[in-house]
PDB file of C-alpha atoms in Angstrom:
ATOM      1  CA  MET A 868     -20.146  -3.702 -55.449  1.00 50.00           C
ATOM      2  CA  THR A 869     -17.734  -5.103 -53.013  1.00 49.00           C
ATOM      3  CA  GLN A 870     -18.039  -4.989 -49.708  1.00 50.00           C
ATOM      4  CA  PRO A 871     -14.886  -3.298 -47.815  1.00 48.00           C
ATOM      5  CA  HIS A 872     -12.585  -6.075 -46.253  1.00 47.00           C
ATOM      6  CA  THR A 873     -12.809  -5.679 -42.079  1.00 47.00           C
ATOM      7  CA  THR A 874     -10.285  -7.549 -39.867  1.00 46.00           C
ATOM      8  CA  ARG A 875     -11.739  -8.015 -36.550  1.00 49.00           C
ATOM      9  CA  PRO A 876      -9.251  -7.671 -33.649  1.00 49.00           C
ATOM     10  CA  SER A 877      -7.735 -10.455 -31.852  1.00 50.00           C
ATOM     11  CA  LEU A 878      -8.353 -11.651 -28.440  1.00 47.00           C
ATOM     12  CA  GLY A 879      -4.797 -10.495 -27.550  1.00 49.00           C
ATOM     13  CA  SER A 880      -5.361  -7.059 -28.640  1.00 46.00           C
ATOM     14  CA  TYR A 881      -8.232  -6.605 -26.247  1.00 45.00           C
ATOM     15  CA  ALA A 882      -6.006  -8.063 -23.367  1.00 46.00           C
ATOM     16  CA  VAL A 883      -3.342  -5.398 -24.388  1.00 44.00           C
ATOM     17  CA  VAL A 884      -5.680  -2.518 -24.426  1.00 44.00           C
ATOM     18  CA  ALA A 885      -6.995  -3.634 -20.883  1.00 46.00           C
ATOM     19  CA  ALA A 886      -3.842  -3.703 -19.685  1.00 47.00           C
ATOM     20  CA  LEU A 887      -2.888  -0.398 -20.898  1.00 46.00           C
ATOM     21  CA  THR A 888      -6.336   0.884 -19.646  1.00 47.00           C
ATOM     22  CA  ALA A 889      -5.308  -0.535 -16.083  1.00 46.00           C
ATOM     23  CA  VAL A 890      -2.067   1.053 -16.183  1.00 43.00           C
ATOM     24  CA  THR A 891      -3.191   4.329 -17.009  1.00 45.00           C
ATOM     25  CA  ALA A 892      -5.806   4.343 -14.364  1.00 46.00           C
ATOM     26  CA  LEU A 893      -3.357   3.228 -11.532  1.00 45.00           C
ATOM     27  CA  SER A 894      -1.047   5.885 -12.641  1.00 47.00           C
ATOM     28  CA  ALA A 895      -3.620   8.641 -12.594  1.00 48.00           C
ATOM     29  CA  CYS A 896      -4.397   7.305  -9.059  1.00 48.00           C
ATOM     30  CA  GLY A 897      -0.872   7.701  -7.673  1.00 49.00           C
ATOM     31  CA  GLY A 898      -0.041   4.308  -8.823  1.00 48.00           C
ATOM     32  CA  GLY A 899      -1.607   2.741  -6.031  1.00 50.00           C
ATOM     33  CA  ALA A 900       1.702   2.578  -4.164  1.00 51.00           C
ATOM     34  CA  ARG A 901       1.914   3.746  -0.665  1.00 50.00           C
ATOM     35  CA  ALA A 902       4.779   5.979   0.650  1.00 58.00           C
ATOM     36  CA  GLU A 903       6.922   3.754   3.130  1.00 68.00           C
ATOM     37  CA  GLN A 904       6.241   4.490   6.750  1.00 65.00           C
ATOM     38  CA  PRO A 905       9.442   5.161   8.250  1.00 70.00           C
ATOM     39  CA  THR A 906      10.703   2.336  10.781  1.00 90.00           C
ATOM     40  CA  CYS A 907      11.072   2.964  14.649  1.00 96.00           C
ATOM     41  CA  ASP A 908      13.308   0.783  16.946  1.00 97.00           C
ATOM     42  CA  GLU A 909      13.897   1.083  20.840  1.00 97.00           C
ATOM     43  CA  GLU A 910      16.566   3.859  19.983  1.00 98.00           C
ATOM     44  CA  CYS A 911      13.971   5.668  17.827  1.00 98.00           C
ATOM     45  CA  TYR A 912      11.363   5.551  20.804  1.00 98.00           C
ATOM     46  CA  ASP A 913      13.898   6.628  23.245  1.00 98.00           C
ATOM     47  CA  VAL A 914      14.776   9.482  21.061  1.00 98.00           C
ATOM     48  CA  ILE A 915      11.296  10.708  20.620  1.00 98.00           C
ATOM     49  CA  ALA A 916      10.739  10.587  24.449  1.00 98.00           C
ATOM     50  CA  LEU A 917      13.861  12.434  24.884  1.00 98.00           C
ATOM     51  CA  ARG A 918      12.794  15.226  22.544  1.00 98.00           C
ATOM     52  CA  ALA A 919       9.531  15.319  24.603  1.00 98.00           C
ATOM     53  CA  VAL A 920      11.371  15.580  28.110  1.00 98.00           C
ATOM     54  CA  ARG A 921      13.326  18.503  26.536  1.00 97.00           C
ATOM     55  CA  GLU A 922      10.123  20.197  24.975  1.00 97.00           C
ATOM     56  CA  GLN A 923       8.332  19.741  28.400  1.00 97.00           C
ATOM     57  CA  MET A 924      11.158  21.736  29.889  1.00 97.00           C
ATOM     58  CA  LYS A 925      10.992  24.202  27.399  1.00 95.00           C
ATOM     59  CA  VAL A 926       7.221  24.693  28.091  1.00 96.00           C
ATOM     60  CA  ILE A 927       7.535  24.895  31.761  1.00 97.00           C
ATOM     61  CA  PHE A 928      10.258  27.595  31.402  1.00 95.00           C
ATOM     62  CA  ASN A 929       8.183  29.587  29.254  1.00 93.00           C
ATOM     63  CA  LEU A 930       4.902  29.153  31.357  1.00 94.00           C
ATOM     64  CA  THR A 931       6.922  30.375  34.526  1.00 94.00           C
ATOM     65  CA  LEU A 932      10.235  32.597  33.622  1.00 92.00           C
ATOM     66  CA  GLN A 933       9.796  33.680  29.967  1.00 87.00           C
ATOM     67  CA  GLY A 934       9.952  37.432  29.936  1.00 83.00           C
ATOM     68  CA  LYS A 935      10.682  37.855  33.772  1.00 87.00           C
ATOM     69  CA  PRO A 936      13.125  39.959  35.245  1.00 87.00           C
ATOM     70  CA  VAL A 937      16.588  38.104  36.044  1.00 86.00           C
ATOM     71  CA  GLY A 938      16.756  36.885  39.668  1.00 91.00           C
ATOM     72  CA  ALA A 939      15.883  33.938  41.743  1.00 96.00           C
ATOM     73  CA  TYR A 940      12.516  32.088  41.310  1.00 97.00           C
ATOM     74  CA  ASP A 941      10.392  29.652  42.936  1.00 98.00           C
ATOM     75  CA  ILE A 942       7.159  29.158  40.883  1.00 98.00           C
ATOM     76  CA  THR A 943       4.545  26.280  40.797  1.00 98.00           C
ATOM     77  CA  VAL A 944       2.342  26.236  37.494  1.00 98.00           C
ATOM     78  CA  PRO A 945      -0.367  23.691  36.255  1.00 98.00           C
ATOM     79  CA  CYS A 946       0.836  21.826  33.198  1.00 97.00           C
ATOM     80  CA  PRO A 947      -1.253  22.638  29.968  1.00 95.00           C
ATOM     81  CA  LEU A 948      -2.447  19.166  29.936  1.00 97.00           C
ATOM     82  CA  GLY A 949      -2.658  17.700  33.529  1.00 97.00           C
ATOM     83  CA  GLY A 950      -0.142  17.644  36.155  1.00 98.00           C
ATOM     84  CA  ARG A 951       1.891  20.389  37.930  1.00 98.00           C
ATOM     85  CA  ALA A 952       5.381  21.737  37.722  1.00 98.00           C
ATOM     86  CA  ARG A 953       7.466  23.795  40.161  1.00 99.00           C
ATOM     87  CA  ILE A 954      10.616  25.258  38.951  1.00 98.00           C
ATOM     88  CA  PHE A 955      13.218  27.105  41.241  1.00 98.00           C
ATOM     89  CA  GLY A 956      16.913  28.446  41.083  1.00 98.00           C
ATOM     90  CA  SER A 957      18.347  31.574  39.241  1.00 97.00           C
ATOM     91  CA  ALA A 958      18.355  32.836  35.844  1.00 93.00           C
ATOM     92  CA  THR A 959      20.414  35.816  34.797  1.00 91.00           C
ATOM     93  CA  SER A 960      20.828  37.521  31.216  1.00 86.00           C
ATOM     94  CA  ASN A 961      23.291  39.039  29.113  1.00 82.00           C
ATOM     95  CA  ALA A 962      21.762  41.214  26.601  1.00 78.00           C
ATOM     96  CA  GLU A 963      24.982  41.485  24.732  1.00 79.00           C
ATOM     97  CA  GLN A 964      25.364  38.041  24.206  1.00 80.00           C
ATOM     98  CA  GLY A 965      21.577  37.057  23.625  1.00 81.00           C
ATOM     99  CA  SER A 966      21.956  34.513  26.391  1.00 88.00           C
ATOM    100  CA  THR A 967      20.459  33.697  29.819  1.00 90.00           C
ATOM    101  CA  PHE A 968      22.547  31.682  32.288  1.00 94.00           C
ATOM    102  CA  VAL A 969      20.428  29.118  34.093  1.00 96.00           C
ATOM    103  CA  ASP A 970      20.934  27.318  37.295  1.00 98.00           C
ATOM    104  CA  LEU A 971      17.405  25.879  37.556  1.00 98.00           C
ATOM    105  CA  THR A 972      15.456  22.652  38.834  1.00 99.00           C
ATOM    106  CA  TYR A 973      12.173  21.546  37.613  1.00 99.00           C
ATOM    107  CA  VAL A 974      10.270  19.327  39.792  1.00 99.00           C
ATOM    108  CA  VAL A 975       7.701  17.826  37.370  1.00 99.00           C
ATOM    109  CA  GLU A 976       4.435  15.925  38.714  1.00 99.00           C
ATOM    110  CA  ALA A 977       2.538  13.913  36.160  1.00 98.00           C
ATOM    111  CA  CYS A 978       2.853  16.580  33.437  1.00 98.00           C
ATOM    112  CA  THR A 979       1.533  15.169  30.181  1.00 98.00           C
ATOM    113  CA  LEU A 980       2.641  16.522  26.577  1.00 97.00           C
ATOM    114  CA  LEU A 981       1.026  15.825  23.219  1.00 98.00           C
ATOM    115  CA  GLN A 982       2.857  16.488  19.945  1.00 97.00           C
ATOM    116  CA  GLU A 983       1.220  15.506  16.528  1.00 97.00           C
ATOM    117  CA  ASP A 984       3.409  15.863  13.632  1.00 96.00           C
ATOM    118  CA  GLN A 985       3.566  14.591   9.955  1.00 96.00           C
ATOM    119  CA  ASP A 986       6.777  12.934  10.995  1.00 96.00           C
ATOM    120  CA  PRO A 987       5.591  10.047  12.958  1.00 97.00           C
ATOM    121  CA  LYS A 988       9.091  10.029  14.525  1.00 97.00           C
ATOM    122  CA  LYS A 989       8.085  13.496  16.199  1.00 97.00           C
ATOM    123  CA  SER A 990       4.677  12.219  17.557  1.00 98.00           C
ATOM    124  CA  TYR A 991       4.071  11.528  21.136  1.00 98.00           C
ATOM    125  CA  ARG A 992       1.682  11.411  24.236  1.00 98.00           C
ATOM    126  CA  LEU A 993       3.896  11.404  27.149  1.00 99.00           C
ATOM    127  CA  THR A 994       3.598  11.941  31.125  1.00 99.00           C
ATOM    128  CA  ILE A 995       6.413  12.897  32.796  1.00 99.00           C
ATOM    129  CA  THR A 996       7.227  12.636  36.495  1.00 99.00           C
ATOM    130  CA  GLY A 997      10.608  13.598  38.219  1.00 99.00           C
ATOM    131  CA  THR A 998      13.193  16.039  39.018  1.00 99.00           C
ATOM    132  CA  LEU A 999      15.402  17.687  36.551  1.00 99.00           C
ATOM    133  CA  THR A1000      18.204  20.120  36.947  1.00 99.00           C
ATOM    134  CA  GLN A1001      19.450  22.466  33.925  1.00 98.00           C
ATOM    135  CA  LYS A1002      22.637  24.464  34.293  1.00 98.00           C
ATOM    136  CA  GLY A1003      24.517  26.464  31.546  1.00 97.00           C
ATOM    137  CA  VAL A1004      23.744  28.976  28.664  1.00 94.00           C
ATOM    138  CA  LEU A1005      20.218  29.303  26.834  1.00 90.00           C
ATOM    139  CA  ALA A1006      20.071  30.916  23.779  1.00 87.00           C
ATOM    140  CA  VAL A1007      17.819  33.973  23.418  1.00 80.00           C
ATOM    141  CA  GLN A1008      18.994  35.239  20.274  1.00 79.00           C
ATOM    142  CA  PRO A1009      20.025  33.606  17.134  1.00 79.00           C
ATOM    143  CA  THR A1010      23.596  34.873  17.654  1.00 77.00           C
ATOM    144  CA  SER A1011      24.122  33.068  20.556  1.00 81.00           C
ATOM    145  CA  THR A1012      24.127  29.027  21.051  1.00 89.00           C
ATOM    146  CA  SER A1013      22.566  26.930  24.043  1.00 93.00           C
ATOM    147  CA  ALA A1014      25.227  25.002  26.044  1.00 96.00           C
ATOM    148  CA  VAL A1015      23.406  23.455  29.008  1.00 98.00           C
ATOM    149  CA  SER A1016      23.592  20.178  31.157  1.00 98.00           C
ATOM    150  CA  ILE A1017      20.395  18.336  32.124  1.00 98.00           C
ATOM    151  CA  GLN A1018      20.490  15.888  34.859  1.00 99.00           C
ATOM    152  CA  SER A1019      17.860  13.569  36.567  1.00 99.00           C
ATOM    153  CA  ASP A1020      18.286  10.817  39.233  1.00 98.00           C
ATOM    154  CA  ALA A1021      15.049   8.985  38.554  1.00 98.00           C
ATOM    155  CA  LEU A1022      12.697  10.431  35.918  1.00 99.00           C
ATOM    156  CA  THR A1023       9.711   8.545  34.723  1.00 99.00           C
ATOM    157  CA  VAL A1024       8.271   8.976  31.363  1.00 99.00           C
ATOM    158  CA  SER A1025       5.081   7.064  29.974  1.00 99.00           C
ATOM    159  CA  GLY A1026       2.496   7.030  27.530  1.00 99.00           C
ATOM    160  CA  THR A1027       3.040   6.563  23.746  1.00 99.00           C
ATOM    161  CA  VAL A1028       5.748   7.598  20.993  1.00 98.00           C
ATOM    162  CA  TYR A1029       5.435   7.250  17.394  1.00 98.00           C
ATOM    163  CA  GLU A1030       2.398   7.357  14.879  1.00 96.00           C
ATOM    164  CA  PRO A1031       0.640   4.842  15.099  1.00 96.00           C
ATOM    165  CA  PRO A1032       1.007   4.967  18.770  1.00 98.00           C
ATOM    166  CA  VAL A1033       3.247   2.518  20.651  1.00 98.00           C
ATOM    167  CA  PRO A1034       3.218   2.231  24.429  1.00 98.00           C
ATOM    168  CA  TYR A1035       6.195   3.819  26.126  1.00 99.00           C
ATOM    169  CA  GLU A1036       7.560   3.507  29.853  1.00 98.00           C
ATOM    170  CA  ALA A1037      11.051   4.299  31.211  1.00 98.00           C
ATOM    171  CA  ALA A1038      10.790   4.301  35.074  1.00 97.00           C
ATOM    172  CA  ALA A1039      13.461   5.596  37.268  1.00 95.00           C
ATOM    173  CA  CYS A1040      15.205   6.706  34.456  1.00 96.00           C
ATOM    174  CA  VAL A1041      19.005   8.252  35.114  1.00 98.00           C
ATOM    175  CA  VAL A1042      19.389  11.105  32.937  1.00 98.00           C
ATOM    176  CA  ARG A1043      22.831  12.820  32.047  1.00 99.00           C
ATOM    177  CA  LEU A1044      22.701  15.016  28.946  1.00 98.00           C
ATOM    178  CA  GLY A1045      24.388  17.754  27.550  1.00 98.00           C
ATOM    179  CA  GLN A1046      22.969  20.570  24.651  1.00 97.00           C
ATOM    180  CA  ASN A1047      25.115  21.979  22.365  1.00 96.00           C
ATOM    181  CA  GLY A1048      23.319  24.220  20.111  1.00 93.00           C
ATOM    182  CA  SER A1049      20.049  22.311  18.783  1.00 93.00           C
ATOM    183  CA  ARG A1050      21.862  18.779  19.763  1.00 97.00           C
ATOM    184  CA  ILE A1051      21.255  16.918  23.122  1.00 98.00           C
ATOM    185  CA  SER A1052      23.215  14.028  23.586  1.00 98.00           C
ATOM    186  CA  GLY A1053      24.352  11.717  26.511  1.00 98.00           C
ATOM    187  CA  ASP A1054      23.011   8.948  28.799  1.00 98.00           C
ATOM    188  CA  PHE A1055      19.315   8.496  28.801  1.00 98.00           C
ATOM    189  CA  CYS A1056      17.778   5.488  30.994  1.00 96.00           C
ATOM    190  CA  GLY A1057      21.390   3.945  30.620  1.00 96.00           C
ATOM    191  CA  ARG A1058      21.661   4.290  26.768  1.00 98.00           C
ATOM    192  CA  GLU A1059      23.637   6.636  24.730  1.00 98.00           C
ATOM    193  CA  ARG A1060      21.003   8.882  22.835  1.00 98.00           C
ATOM    194  CA  THR A1061      21.404  11.882  20.480  1.00 98.00           C
ATOM    195  CA  VAL A1062      18.621  13.895  19.383  1.00 97.00           C
ATOM    196  CA  ASP A1063      18.691  17.140  16.971  1.00 96.00           C
ATOM    197  CA  LEU A1064      15.979  19.731  17.949  1.00 91.00           C
TER     198      LEU A1064
END
């Protein structure tokens, strides 16, 4: 009786099998590659801060005037995460157009706003101090478009922007912005900046 002939695999065969096993294992775990984190430079940091300033104004407006009848107002409220804000001026509504005409001044004293977002370019923890004016039309209904000017002669914004957090400081910042729809653009701390809300 003859023995069957067997061949032993070569060392090269073992190497190929090991390499294929490693590739398969890495593929099953997502390839081991990390998604690239978006980069953020000085302009990006300013845009995050600009977004925070506009959001802070929105929070203050909603805490004080949202749902109130039209007219003249002078209201001071605590900010949700510390500090306080005073808003005064007038707001008149046009129900047919779905808009509110505003001529308002915001006096913001160390109001902190925190936003954590999956998009690192929308994450911040900033404290805002200064006086801002807002004049124009705020959209209340989707059929209307916001068109307002936002100005300050000396706004201070400090804290962190981005994720992971990066320190941010803008002191005595001059603000000359226009909002058209969901886009805000203009001069922010001596630099031209644009943000889409």
